Coordinates of C-alpha atoms in Angstrom, one line a residue:
Chain A
M21 CA 0.3 31.4 -50.9
I22 CA -0.2 28.4 -48.8
K23 CA 0.8 26.2 -51.7
A24 CA 4.2 28.1 -52.0
I25 CA 4.8 27.7 -48.2
L26 CA 3.9 24.0 -48.2
T27 CA 6.0 23.4 -51.3
R28 CA 8.9 25.1 -49.5
R29 CA 8.4 22.8 -46.5
V30 CA 8.4 19.7 -48.8
W31 CA 11.7 21.0 -50.4
I32 CA 13.3 21.5 -47.0
I33 CA 12.3 18.0 -45.8
K34 CA 13.6 16.6 -49.1
N35 CA 16.9 18.4 -48.8
R36 CA 17.3 17.1 -45.2
L37 CA 15.5 13.8 -45.5
F38 CA 17.9 11.7 -43.5
S39 CA 17.9 13.9 -40.4
T40 CA 14.1 14.6 -40.5
L41 CA 13.2 10.9 -40.8
G42 CA 15.9 9.9 -38.3
L43 CA 14.4 12.3 -35.7
L44 CA 10.9 11.2 -36.5
F45 CA 11.5 7.5 -36.1
L46 CA 14.1 7.5 -33.3
L47 CA 12.6 10.1 -31.0
P48 CA 9.5 8.0 -30.1
V49 CA 11.8 5.0 -29.3
F50 CA 14.0 7.3 -27.2
L51 CA 11.1 8.8 -25.3
H52 CA 9.5 5.4 -24.8
T53 CA 12.8 4.2 -23.3
I54 CA 13.6 7.1 -21.0
I55 CA 10.2 8.3 -20.0
N56 CA 7.6 5.6 -20.5
L57 CA 9.5 2.5 -19.2
P58 CA 10.7 4.0 -15.9
L59 CA 7.4 5.8 -15.2
K60 CA 5.6 2.6 -15.8
R61 CA 7.6 1.0 -13.0
M62 CA 7.1 4.0 -10.7
V63 CA 3.3 4.3 -11.1
V64 CA 1.9 1.5 -8.9
N65 CA -1.7 2.6 -8.8
P66 CA -2.8 4.3 -12.0
L67 CA -5.3 7.2 -11.7
W68 CA -8.9 6.4 -12.4
N69 CA -8.0 2.8 -13.4
I70 CA -6.6 3.9 -16.7
S71 CA -3.6 1.9 -17.8
H72 CA -0.3 3.9 -17.7
E73 CA 0.3 3.3 -21.4
Q74 CA -3.1 4.7 -22.3
W75 CA -2.8 7.7 -20.1
I76 CA 0.7 8.7 -21.2
F77 CA 0.3 7.9 -24.9
P78 CA -1.2 11.3 -26.1
G79 CA 1.4 13.1 -24.0
L80 CA 4.3 11.3 -25.6
V81 CA 2.9 11.9 -29.1
I82 CA 2.6 15.6 -28.3
I83 CA 6.2 15.8 -27.1
V84 CA 7.5 14.3 -30.3
A85 CA 5.2 16.4 -32.5
F86 CA 6.4 19.4 -30.5
V87 CA 10.1 18.6 -31.1
M88 CA 9.4 18.2 -34.8
M89 CA 7.6 21.5 -34.9
M90 CA 10.1 23.6 -32.9
P91 CA 12.9 23.7 -35.6
I92 CA 10.4 24.9 -38.3
I93 CA 9.5 28.0 -36.3
Y94 CA 13.0 28.5 -34.9
R95 CA 14.5 28.6 -38.4
D96 CA 11.9 30.8 -40.1
F97 CA 11.2 33.3 -37.3
F98 CA 14.4 33.4 -35.3
D99 CA 17.4 32.1 -37.2
L100 CA 16.6 33.4 -40.6
R101 CA 15.3 36.7 -39.2
L102 CA 18.5 37.3 -37.2
H103 CA 20.7 36.5 -40.2
K104 CA 18.5 38.6 -42.5
K105 CA 17.7 35.7 -44.8
L106 CA 14.4 35.2 -46.6
L107 CA 12.5 37.7 -44.5
P108 CA 13.5 40.8 -46.6
S109 CA 12.1 39.0 -49.6
L110 CA 9.0 38.0 -47.7
A111 CA 8.6 41.6 -46.5
L112 CA 8.5 42.7 -50.1
A113 CA 6.0 40.1 -51.4
P114 CA 2.6 41.5 -52.1
I115 CA 0.8 39.7 -49.3
S116 CA -0.3 40.9 -45.9
K117 CA 2.0 39.7 -43.2
T118 CA -1.0 38.5 -41.1
K119 CA -2.1 36.4 -44.0
F120 CA 1.4 35.1 -44.3
L121 CA 1.5 34.1 -40.7
Y122 CA -1.9 32.3 -40.9
S123 CA -0.7 30.5 -44.0
F124 CA 2.5 29.6 -42.2
L125 CA 0.7 28.3 -39.2
V126 CA -1.7 26.2 -41.3
A127 CA 1.4 24.8 -43.1
V128 CA 3.0 23.9 -39.7
I129 CA -0.2 22.3 -38.6
I130 CA -0.5 20.3 -41.8
E131 CA 3.1 19.2 -41.5
S132 CA 2.6 18.3 -37.9
A133 CA -0.5 16.3 -38.8
V134 CA 1.6 14.1 -41.1
Y135 CA 4.2 13.6 -38.4
I136 CA 1.5 12.9 -35.8
V137 CA 0.1 10.0 -37.9
V138 CA 3.6 8.5 -38.1
I139 CA 4.3 9.1 -34.4
I140 CA 1.0 7.5 -33.4
W141 CA 1.8 4.5 -35.6
I142 CA 5.3 4.1 -34.1
F143 CA 4.2 4.5 -30.5
S144 CA 1.3 2.1 -31.0
L145 CA 3.8 -0.4 -32.3
I146 CA 6.2 -0.1 -29.3
M147 CA 3.8 0.7 -26.4
F148 CA 0.7 -1.4 -27.2
P149 CA -1.6 1.2 -25.5
Q150 CA -4.8 -0.8 -26.5
L151 CA -6.6 2.3 -27.7
S152 CA -9.3 2.0 -30.3
V153 CA -9.2 3.6 -33.8
L154 CA -11.9 6.0 -32.6
N155 CA -9.6 7.0 -29.7
Y156 CA -6.8 7.8 -32.1
L157 CA -9.2 9.8 -34.3
I158 CA -10.4 11.8 -31.2
M159 CA -6.9 12.3 -30.1
F160 CA -5.8 13.8 -33.4
P161 CA -7.6 17.2 -33.4
F162 CA -6.7 17.8 -29.8
I163 CA -3.0 17.3 -30.5
L164 CA -3.3 19.7 -33.4
L165 CA -4.9 22.2 -31.1
F166 CA -2.1 21.8 -28.6
I167 CA 0.5 22.2 -31.5
G168 CA -1.4 25.3 -32.7
I169 CA -1.2 26.9 -29.2
G170 CA 2.5 25.9 -28.8
A171 CA 3.4 27.1 -32.3
N172 CA 1.9 30.5 -31.5
I173 CA 3.9 30.7 -28.3
F174 CA 7.1 29.8 -30.2
V175 CA 6.4 32.3 -32.9
T176 CA 5.9 35.1 -30.4
L177 CA 9.1 34.3 -28.5
S178 CA 11.0 33.9 -31.8
L179 CA 9.9 37.3 -32.9
L180 CA 10.3 39.1 -29.6
I181 CA 13.8 37.8 -28.7
D182 CA 16.9 38.9 -30.7
R183 CA 19.6 37.2 -28.7
T184 CA 20.5 33.5 -29.3
T185 CA 21.5 32.8 -25.7
L186 CA 18.3 34.2 -24.2
F187 CA 16.2 32.5 -26.8
S188 CA 17.9 29.1 -26.2
I189 CA 17.3 29.4 -22.4
L190 CA 13.7 30.4 -22.8
M191 CA 13.1 27.7 -25.3
L192 CA 14.5 25.1 -23.0
T193 CA 12.5 26.5 -20.1
F194 CA 9.3 26.5 -22.2
F195 CA 10.0 22.9 -23.4
I196 CA 10.5 21.7 -19.8
F197 CA 7.2 23.4 -18.9
I198 CA 5.5 21.7 -21.8
I199 CA 6.8 18.3 -20.8
F200 CA 6.2 18.5 -17.1
G201 CA 3.7 21.3 -16.6
S202 CA 1.0 20.6 -19.2
G203 CA -0.2 17.3 -18.0
L204 CA 1.6 15.4 -20.8
I205 CA 3.4 13.0 -18.5
V206 CA 2.7 14.2 -15.0
E207 CA -0.9 14.4 -13.9
F208 CA -1.9 17.7 -12.2
E209 CA -2.9 15.8 -9.0
F210 CA 0.7 15.1 -8.4
F211 CA 1.5 18.8 -8.0
P212 CA 0.9 20.8 -4.8
A213 CA -2.8 21.9 -4.9
L214 CA -2.2 25.6 -5.8
I215 CA 0.4 24.9 -8.5
G216 CA -1.7 22.0 -9.9
D217 CA -4.7 24.4 -10.1
I218 CA -2.7 27.0 -11.9
L219 CA -1.3 24.6 -14.4
R220 CA -4.7 23.0 -15.0
Y221 CA -6.2 26.3 -16.1
L222 CA -3.5 27.2 -18.5
P223 CA -4.5 26.7 -22.2
T224 CA -2.1 23.7 -22.6
G225 CA -3.4 22.1 -19.4
Q226 CA -7.0 22.6 -20.5
I227 CA -6.5 21.0 -23.9
M228 CA -4.8 17.9 -22.3
Q229 CA -7.6 17.5 -19.8
S230 CA -10.2 17.8 -22.6
L231 CA -8.3 15.3 -24.6
R232 CA -8.3 12.7 -21.9
M233 CA -11.9 13.4 -21.0
A234 CA -12.8 12.8 -24.7
I235 CA -10.8 9.6 -24.9
F236 CA -11.5 8.0 -21.6
S237 CA -15.0 9.2 -20.7
S238 CA -16.3 10.3 -24.2
T239 CA -17.1 13.8 -22.7
Y240 CA -16.4 16.7 -25.1
N241 CA -15.5 20.0 -23.5
W242 CA -16.8 22.1 -26.4
P243 CA -16.2 25.5 -24.7
I244 CA -12.5 24.7 -24.2
I245 CA -12.3 23.4 -27.8
G246 CA -13.9 26.5 -29.2
L247 CA -11.8 28.8 -26.9
S248 CA -8.6 27.0 -28.0
I249 CA -9.5 27.5 -31.7
L250 CA -10.3 31.2 -31.0
S251 CA -7.1 31.6 -29.1
I252 CA -5.1 30.2 -32.0
I253 CA -6.7 32.5 -34.5
V254 CA -6.5 35.7 -32.4
W255 CA -2.9 34.9 -31.3
A256 CA -1.9 34.3 -34.8
Y257 CA -3.3 37.6 -35.8
I258 CA -1.3 39.3 -33.1
N259 CA 1.8 37.4 -34.2
G260 CA 1.1 38.7 -37.7
I261 CA 1.2 42.3 -36.5
L262 CA 4.4 41.5 -34.6
F263 CA 5.9 39.9 -37.6
A264 CA 5.1 42.9 -39.9
K265 CA 6.7 45.2 -37.4
K266 CA 9.8 43.0 -37.3
V267 CA 10.2 42.5 -41.1
Y268 CA 9.9 46.2 -41.8
K269 CA 12.3 47.2 -39.1
Chain B
M10 CA 8.6 61.6 -69.9
E11 CA 6.2 60.0 -67.3
A12 CA 7.6 59.6 -63.8
S13 CA 7.9 56.1 -62.5
I14 CA 9.0 57.1 -59.0
T15 CA 8.3 60.5 -57.3
F16 CA 9.8 61.7 -54.1
K17 CA 8.1 64.5 -52.2
K18 CA 10.2 65.9 -49.4
V19 CA 11.3 62.5 -48.3
G20 CA 13.4 62.4 -45.1
Q21 CA 14.7 59.6 -43.1
L22 CA 16.4 59.2 -39.7
V23 CA 18.4 56.1 -38.7
N24 CA 19.4 55.8 -35.1
G25 CA 18.6 59.5 -34.6
K26 CA 20.8 60.6 -37.4
T27 CA 19.5 62.2 -40.6
V28 CA 20.4 60.0 -43.5
L29 CA 18.0 61.5 -46.1
A30 CA 16.8 65.0 -46.0
G31 CA 14.0 66.6 -48.0
L32 CA 14.4 64.7 -51.2
S33 CA 12.1 65.9 -53.9
F34 CA 12.5 64.6 -57.5
G35 CA 11.2 62.1 -60.0
I36 CA 12.7 59.2 -61.8
E37 CA 11.4 58.8 -65.4
R38 CA 9.8 55.5 -66.5
N39 CA 12.3 53.1 -68.2
S40 CA 15.3 55.3 -67.3
T41 CA 18.5 54.0 -65.8
V42 CA 19.6 55.8 -62.7
A43 CA 23.0 55.2 -61.2
I44 CA 23.7 56.3 -57.6
I45 CA 27.0 57.0 -56.1
G46 CA 28.1 58.4 -52.8
D47 CA 29.8 57.9 -49.5
N48 CA 28.7 54.4 -48.5
E49 CA 28.7 55.2 -44.8
D50 CA 27.0 58.5 -44.6
S51 CA 25.3 59.2 -47.9
G52 CA 22.0 57.4 -47.2
I53 CA 22.1 55.4 -50.5
T54 CA 21.2 52.1 -48.9
E55 CA 18.3 53.7 -47.0
F56 CA 17.2 55.4 -50.2
L57 CA 17.1 52.1 -52.1
R58 CA 15.3 50.4 -49.2
I59 CA 12.7 53.1 -49.2
I60 CA 12.1 52.7 -53.0
A61 CA 12.0 48.9 -52.6
G62 CA 9.4 49.2 -49.8
L63 CA 11.5 47.6 -47.0
V64 CA 11.2 50.8 -44.9
P65 CA 8.5 53.4 -45.2
P66 CA 9.6 57.0 -45.5
Q67 CA 9.5 58.7 -42.1
Y68 CA 8.9 62.2 -43.6
G69 CA 7.3 63.1 -46.9
S70 CA 5.8 60.8 -49.5
L71 CA 6.9 58.4 -52.1
F72 CA 4.8 57.5 -55.2
I73 CA 5.4 54.5 -57.3
N74 CA 3.6 54.7 -60.6
G75 CA 1.4 57.3 -59.0
L76 CA 0.5 55.2 -56.0
D77 CA 1.3 56.3 -52.5
S78 CA 3.9 53.9 -51.1
I79 CA 2.3 53.7 -47.7
K80 CA -1.4 53.8 -48.5
R81 CA -1.1 51.4 -51.4
N82 CA 1.7 49.4 -49.9
L83 CA 0.7 46.0 -51.2
D84 CA -0.4 47.3 -54.7
I85 CA 3.0 48.7 -55.5
R86 CA 4.9 45.5 -54.7
K87 CA 4.2 43.9 -58.1
Y88 CA 6.0 46.8 -59.8
L89 CA 9.2 46.4 -57.8
G90 CA 12.1 44.0 -57.9
Y91 CA 14.8 44.4 -55.3
V92 CA 18.3 42.9 -55.2
P93 CA 19.7 43.7 -51.7
F94 CA 23.4 44.0 -51.0
Q95 CA 23.4 41.0 -48.7
N96 CA 22.3 37.7 -50.0
D97 CA 18.9 36.9 -48.4
M98 CA 18.3 33.4 -49.8
D99 CA 17.2 30.6 -47.6
P100 CA 20.4 28.5 -47.0
W101 CA 18.5 25.2 -46.6
L102 CA 17.1 25.4 -50.1
T103 CA 18.7 25.2 -53.5
A104 CA 18.9 28.5 -55.5
E105 CA 16.2 27.3 -57.8
Q106 CA 13.9 26.4 -54.9
N107 CA 14.5 29.8 -53.5
I108 CA 13.6 31.5 -56.8
K109 CA 10.5 29.4 -57.2
F110 CA 9.3 30.0 -53.6
I111 CA 9.6 33.8 -53.7
N112 CA 8.0 33.9 -57.2
G113 CA 5.3 31.6 -55.8
L114 CA 4.4 34.3 -53.3
Y115 CA 3.8 36.6 -56.2
R116 CA 1.6 34.0 -57.8
N117 CA 4.2 33.6 -60.5
E118 CA 4.8 29.9 -61.1
I119 CA 8.2 29.4 -62.6
E120 CA 8.9 26.4 -64.8
S121 CA 12.4 25.6 -66.0
T122 CA 11.0 25.3 -69.5
D123 CA 9.8 29.0 -69.5
S124 CA 11.5 30.9 -72.3
N125 CA 12.5 33.9 -70.2
Y126 CA 13.8 31.5 -67.5
A127 CA 16.1 29.8 -70.1
E128 CA 17.1 33.2 -71.5
Y129 CA 18.1 34.7 -68.2
V130 CA 19.8 31.5 -67.0
D131 CA 21.9 31.4 -70.1
A132 CA 22.7 35.1 -70.0
L133 CA 23.9 34.9 -66.5
D134 CA 25.6 31.5 -67.0
V135 CA 24.0 29.9 -63.9
K136 CA 22.6 26.7 -65.4
E137 CA 24.6 24.4 -63.2
K138 CA 24.8 26.6 -60.1
I139 CA 21.0 27.1 -59.9
K140 CA 20.5 23.5 -58.8
K141 CA 23.0 23.7 -55.9
P142 CA 22.1 24.5 -52.3
V143 CA 22.6 28.1 -51.5
N144 CA 25.2 27.5 -48.8
Q145 CA 27.5 25.9 -51.5
L146 CA 27.5 29.0 -53.7
S147 CA 29.8 32.0 -53.7
P148 CA 28.5 35.5 -52.9
G149 CA 29.0 36.6 -56.5
V150 CA 27.0 33.7 -57.9
L151 CA 24.3 34.3 -55.3
R152 CA 24.0 37.9 -56.5
K153 CA 23.4 36.7 -60.1
L154 CA 20.8 34.3 -58.8
T155 CA 19.1 37.0 -56.8
L156 CA 19.0 39.2 -59.8
L157 CA 17.5 36.2 -61.8
R158 CA 14.9 35.7 -59.0
E159 CA 13.7 39.3 -59.4
L160 CA 13.9 39.4 -63.2
L161 CA 11.7 36.4 -63.6
R162 CA 8.8 38.4 -62.1
N163 CA 9.3 40.9 -64.8
P164 CA 9.0 43.9 -62.5
E165 CA 8.7 47.4 -64.1
I166 CA 11.2 48.8 -61.6
L167 CA 14.4 47.1 -60.7
V168 CA 16.3 48.4 -57.6
I169 CA 19.8 46.9 -57.2
D170 CA 22.2 47.6 -54.4
H171 CA 25.6 47.1 -56.0
P172 CA 24.7 44.8 -58.9
T173 CA 28.2 43.4 -59.4
A174 CA 29.5 43.3 -55.8
F175 CA 31.5 40.1 -54.9
M176 CA 31.6 39.0 -58.6
N177 CA 34.6 37.9 -60.6
A178 CA 35.4 39.6 -63.8
K179 CA 33.4 37.3 -66.0
D180 CA 30.3 37.5 -63.9
K181 CA 30.6 41.2 -63.8
V182 CA 30.6 41.4 -67.6
L183 CA 27.6 39.0 -67.9
T184 CA 25.6 40.8 -65.3
L185 CA 26.2 44.2 -66.8
E186 CA 25.5 42.9 -70.3
L187 CA 22.2 41.6 -69.2
L188 CA 21.3 44.8 -67.4
K189 CA 22.3 46.9 -70.4
S190 CA 20.0 44.7 -72.5
L191 CA 17.2 45.8 -70.2
K192 CA 18.0 49.5 -70.5
G193 CA 15.0 51.5 -71.8
K194 CA 12.7 48.5 -71.1
K195 CA 12.6 48.9 -67.3
T196 CA 13.3 51.6 -64.7
I197 CA 16.6 50.5 -63.3
I198 CA 17.9 52.2 -60.1
Y199 CA 21.2 50.9 -58.9
S200 CA 24.0 51.9 -56.6
S201 CA 27.6 51.1 -57.3
S202 CA 31.1 52.0 -56.1
S203 CA 32.5 51.2 -59.5
L204 CA 32.8 54.5 -61.3
N205 CA 33.6 52.8 -64.6
T206 CA 30.3 50.8 -64.4
I207 CA 28.3 53.9 -63.5
E208 CA 30.0 56.0 -66.3
N209 CA 29.1 53.4 -68.9
F210 CA 25.6 52.5 -67.8
H211 CA 23.3 55.3 -66.9
D212 CA 20.8 57.8 -68.2
R213 CA 21.3 59.9 -65.1
I214 CA 23.7 59.8 -62.2
L215 CA 22.7 60.8 -58.6
V216 CA 25.6 61.8 -56.4
F217 CA 24.6 61.4 -52.8
H218 CA 26.3 63.3 -50.1
N219 CA 25.3 63.8 -46.4
G220 CA 21.7 62.6 -47.1
G221 CA 21.1 64.9 -50.1
I222 CA 21.6 64.7 -53.8
N223 CA 24.7 66.8 -54.6
L224 CA 24.8 66.2 -58.4
D225 CA 22.0 64.9 -60.6
D226 CA 22.6 64.7 -64.4
K227 CA 24.3 62.7 -67.2
V228 CA 28.0 62.4 -66.8
E229 CA 28.7 64.5 -69.9
N230 CA 26.5 67.3 -68.7
M231 CA 28.1 67.2 -65.2
L232 CA 31.5 67.4 -66.8
N233 CA 30.6 70.3 -69.0
N234 CA 29.0 72.1 -66.0
W235 CA 31.9 71.5 -63.6
I236 CA 35.3 70.9 -65.2
G237 CA 34.9 70.5 -68.9
K238 CA 35.3 67.3 -70.9
Y239 CA 39.0 67.5 -71.8
Q240 CA 42.2 68.7 -70.3
Y241 CA 45.3 69.8 -72.4
S242 CA 48.7 70.3 -71.0
I243 CA 51.2 72.1 -73.3
K244 CA 54.9 72.3 -72.3
F245 CA 56.9 75.1 -73.9
E246 CA 60.6 75.6 -74.1
K247 CA 59.9 79.0 -72.6
L248 CA 56.4 80.1 -71.7
M249 CA 56.0 83.8 -72.4
A250 CA 53.4 86.0 -70.5
T251 CA 52.0 87.2 -73.8
V252 CA 51.1 83.6 -74.8
V253 CA 49.3 83.1 -71.5
R254 CA 47.4 86.4 -72.1
E255 CA 46.4 85.4 -75.6
V256 CA 45.1 82.0 -74.5
E257 CA 43.2 83.6 -71.7
Q258 CA 41.3 85.6 -74.3
I259 CA 39.8 82.5 -75.8
P260 CA 36.3 82.3 -74.2
D261 CA 36.0 78.4 -74.2
V262 CA 39.2 77.9 -72.3
L263 CA 38.4 76.8 -68.8
S264 CA 40.5 76.6 -65.6
L265 CA 43.7 77.9 -67.2
Q266 CA 46.8 77.2 -65.1
K267 CA 50.4 78.0 -65.5
E268 CA 53.0 75.6 -64.0
N269 CA 56.6 76.5 -64.8
N270 CA 56.7 76.3 -68.6
T271 CA 53.5 74.3 -68.9
L272 CA 50.1 75.6 -69.7
I273 CA 47.2 73.6 -68.5
F274 CA 43.6 74.2 -69.4
N275 CA 40.2 72.4 -69.6
C276 CA 37.6 72.7 -72.4
E277 CA 34.3 71.2 -73.6
K278 CA 35.3 70.7 -77.2
R279 CA 38.5 69.6 -78.9
S280 CA 38.2 72.4 -81.4
V281 CA 39.2 74.8 -78.5
F282 CA 42.6 73.1 -78.5
L283 CA 43.1 73.9 -82.2
E284 CA 42.1 77.5 -81.5
V285 CA 44.7 77.6 -78.8
L286 CA 47.3 76.2 -81.1
S287 CA 46.6 78.9 -83.7
K288 CA 47.6 81.5 -81.1
L289 CA 51.0 79.8 -80.5
A290 CA 52.7 80.4 -83.8
G291 CA 56.4 80.9 -83.4
V292 CA 56.5 79.4 -79.9
T293 CA 58.5 76.2 -79.4
I294 CA 56.4 73.4 -77.9
I295 CA 58.2 70.5 -76.2
D296 CA 55.3 68.3 -75.3
I297 CA 51.5 68.1 -75.4
K298 CA 49.4 65.9 -73.1
F299 CA 45.7 65.2 -73.5
K300 CA 43.3 63.8 -71.0
K301 CA 39.6 63.1 -71.3
F302 CA 37.9 63.7 -68.0
N303 CA 35.8 61.0 -66.4
L304 CA 33.5 60.7 -63.4
K305 CA 36.5 60.1 -61.1
D306 CA 38.0 63.5 -62.1
L307 CA 34.7 65.2 -61.7
L308 CA 34.1 63.8 -58.2
A309 CA 37.7 64.5 -57.2
A310 CA 37.3 68.1 -58.3
R311 CA 33.8 68.5 -56.8
F312 CA 34.6 67.0 -53.5
S313 CA 38.3 67.6 -53.3
E314 CA 38.1 68.5 -49.6
E315 CA 35.5 65.9 -48.6
R316 CA 35.6 62.2 -48.9
I317 CA 33.0 61.2 -51.5
V318 CA 34.3 58.0 -53.2

């Protein structure tokens, strides 16, 4: 089944090659210009003596990977569902809907992994973060964990909401939260203590902190890594049940 | 004949309204069942969706090839092909990519070189259209391609909600020809609002009305049971009461009516007309009209006071 889902993704990218590649290549340049360059001038004393480029690099990669992932889930679980496309056929296929959702998530993560490689390459060319190859390799699975959690949240919202306006507002709110409230570009120390503590302990915040600990101090927070993987699996299972309820509605 | 689909007291509510009530019957393997009824209230779409597996029956049980549709939900999928009324193809893919993707979910790898692929593509005349993105194709062509998508899996049971909806005349002919070529090889269950299509392509017609099956038979049998096959209208110069009485005596004359100087009657066999003629010696006949009843007449007679078609 995963082969069929992956092949379909390849076809969609092929059919919309120009817009996909355009977004993939231009978005890093755009984010570098409007986020990285001004922030670099604002941050006078970097935290823990880590250069601004190095600190912000994983966050920018995640933002672009997130933007690339959003339309995939939006289309398949919200747009097509609302317009009664594809899902009736999926509902009738002799596969469990939970299994379908797992396969779909794996396909999203594989596709995101390819994007992440390209995004890292582009950012490293324009930002010169002076990170080692090992840093990039460590960064990679953490970003995938972040994408896995984010994809599950997106799937849940896409399945629960049936109104386009409400969905758009929630997506925008969620996206703003991901950018500013997950430690991608704003460190939790800059928030008021209570809010910073709350954000720090959210799954997205935990993954970002673990990522930076792994890169900058070679400390691996295995419980958080394990818990994140478990969360992705359990959440995807719940999404599978939700998906089955929606497709047979 | 062995049952392919068995309904046992199946009932269904939609938005609190009963759309199907206590359906209990079977559909024989490899038979062609045409369904007709009031599209708004008759419950046909829900009936087809239940067979296809899109919605489980709320009351009663449905068995596909002897397997319970709820308990053996995934196992029965391979037997079924469903062509919904609304096109459900992914608009960002080409028709061929859609077909290959859905078949891929059934572990049925489609190659353009497959013999049945070429056969169906030719039969439906979609060789050029199949390569196009779905959003560039007309609804009629998309219906042909959806039918193709289902046929390529070679399902035993084909459920089609209005097979020729949105199609132009040529596409209608091609689609019906293909379906007719499958008659007796697959169980075909389809709904249609085209009485002509239904009359010419069925082993059995189910007439739905208010969530139940009002008529269930071949069209010939239904005509015989309800209004007869033929109607004769004989206009006399002067219609005498004795003539009417004599015709009334003939046992096979049905629904005899007298309108001015015209005698109208129904019958199952044409020979009845000859028998009537033999009673009319010496009477001057001005005109004779003959009509062969069809499904439309039957439904009009059966539901004259209720909207059915």
